[in-house]
Amino acid sequence: MKEPGRVTISLDFEAGWGVIGNGRWQKREADGVYDALRPVLRRFVSHLEATGISCVWAVVGGMVEGPAERDISHLKGQYRAKAEHFLSTAQPNTRDGRDLLETVLAARCPQLFGTHGYSHVLFTDVEQDDAVISGELERARAANARYGLSSNFLVFPENRFGAFDVVHRAGISVARMPAFGGQAESGRRNIVQRALTAALRPPSPVVETSDASGLCLHHGTELLNWGVDSGQAKTWLTKRRIERALAMACGGAHVHFWLHPFNLAETRGLLSYVEDLLVRLALWRDAGKIAIGGAELIHRDSLHPR
């Protein structure tokens, strides 16, 4: 019998930490996005419970530590200054996600966890060095360990990947990468190129390769978000790509969607769309058409790089 396809969903769990570098947390904070995230996350988790779906939550370590434990002394240059400004001026709901994590931990359907770094510093930041990345991952793993969470799986901040040997030495087994043959969303040059890519490039199934260091590089499939400022065309294109990826999964492929929890509070129509998607996935799972992935990212022994 043919093996069913697989769908994995991971979340970059970061609150305002994910946009320290570009300062967008200030507008989102002013717009009430991080306040709205609380009830939205509870609603999302309730749908995970209702459908019995486990996701992989890649946690920014600094977000789930209290002020007394939080330590960004390893950072250098402009990013350190921006992080210090963030911590001294951002509202509590923007910088402190301990309550958000507790919401996920309380889910009746067990969830899976990895790391998204400690401060969300980019691994490609030229002002940082291997010692900074090592300190970043050491702090991130310690933050997860305080909650009893795994940190074998890494999501590179902004999909800006690098320092594979440092990552593997830190105890990371698997790292999520951009779609195979694609690139980090913020790395595309302009809106025209992004539109052409969305229209012409077919979704890629999960591809896993091994770096020379031994790190498993897990290429995801698609960002599950059309964006807060998107018009009808981009929204349609994004949904079309998601549907194409789902069809691939029903045909036996492994596809991996990712998003940020705050996207659900910010992007018009996304929460209800994702809720409907969860119901569809649960129906297909129960019918034997697909399996729900995630554990393969946490438990290295189950990986078969190809």
XYZ file of C-alpha atoms in Angstrom, residues 13-129:
117
model
C 6.936 31.808 18.115
C 8.423 35.249 18.648
C 5.965 38.094 19.489
C 7.831 41.396 19.011
C 11.270 39.789 19.149
C 11.036 38.749 15.508
C 11.170 42.331 14.272
C 13.689 43.896 16.641
C 16.027 44.425 13.704
C 13.655 46.453 11.541
C 11.616 48.055 14.324
C 8.240 46.902 12.999
C 7.256 45.850 16.505
C 6.510 49.515 17.237
C 3.772 49.785 14.613
C 2.326 46.392 15.512
C 2.339 47.384 19.159
C 0.568 50.657 18.357
C -1.979 48.758 16.258
C -2.705 46.400 19.155
C -1.475 43.279 17.367
C 0.315 41.800 20.379
C -2.653 42.486 22.644
C -5.000 40.854 20.129
C -2.643 37.879 19.903
C -3.735 36.607 23.323
C -7.371 35.762 22.525
C -6.452 34.777 18.971
C -3.890 32.258 20.217
C -6.410 30.765 22.650
C -8.868 30.352 19.794
C -6.211 28.783 17.550
C -5.117 26.347 20.256
C -8.742 25.362 20.848
C -8.960 24.408 17.161
C -5.790 22.343 17.465
C -7.444 20.544 20.379
C -10.689 20.018 18.458
C -8.890 18.573 15.440
C -6.198 16.693 17.359
C -3.398 18.339 15.389
C 0.080 18.875 16.794
C 2.253 21.692 15.459
C 5.920 22.468 16.033
C 6.465 25.710 17.974
C 9.936 27.232 17.496
C 10.347 29.415 20.579
C 12.422 32.590 20.901
C 14.089 31.998 24.246
C 14.185 35.604 25.412
C 10.420 35.848 24.957
C 9.739 33.165 27.567
C 12.198 34.277 30.226
C 11.503 36.775 32.979
C 13.430 40.052 33.274
C 15.743 38.615 35.925
C 16.820 35.686 33.733
C 16.899 37.469 30.386
C 20.459 37.939 29.095
C 21.484 39.531 25.780
C 25.067 40.294 26.803
C 26.404 38.002 24.057
C 25.122 40.290 21.269
C 27.283 42.845 19.456
C 26.871 45.968 17.367
C 23.656 47.537 16.161
C 21.507 44.547 16.970
C 22.499 44.654 20.619
C 21.565 48.349 20.763
C 18.223 47.645 19.108
C 17.539 44.734 21.465
C 18.326 46.883 24.503
C 15.971 49.582 23.193
C 13.284 46.961 22.616
C 13.553 45.585 26.129
C 13.527 49.017 27.730
C 10.634 50.523 25.759
C 8.333 47.778 24.427
C 5.077 47.055 26.219
C 4.907 43.810 28.251
C 2.674 42.013 25.723
C 5.191 42.831 22.988
C 8.280 41.436 24.701
C 6.983 38.901 27.258
C 5.421 35.723 25.892
C 5.432 33.535 28.976
C 1.629 33.619 29.056
C 1.536 32.714 25.348
C 3.717 29.684 25.927
C 1.558 28.602 28.862
C -1.481 28.721 26.575
C 0.214 26.323 24.174
C 1.544 24.083 26.945
C -1.978 23.752 28.364
C -3.354 22.377 25.080
C -5.108 19.042 25.512
C -3.535 17.931 22.234
C 0.223 17.722 22.948
C 2.335 20.123 20.922
C 5.961 19.855 19.801
C 8.728 22.375 20.375
C 11.987 23.607 18.928
C 13.961 26.832 19.080
C 13.984 30.048 17.073
C 17.099 31.374 18.767
C 17.255 33.454 21.918
C 17.111 37.055 20.682
C 16.190 36.439 17.015
C 19.542 37.827 15.868
C 20.185 36.914 12.242
C 22.797 34.220 11.734
C 24.007 36.237 8.729
C 24.535 39.492 10.687
C 28.088 40.556 9.808
C 28.558 42.224 13.195
C 28.131 38.903 14.973
C 30.622 36.017 15.028
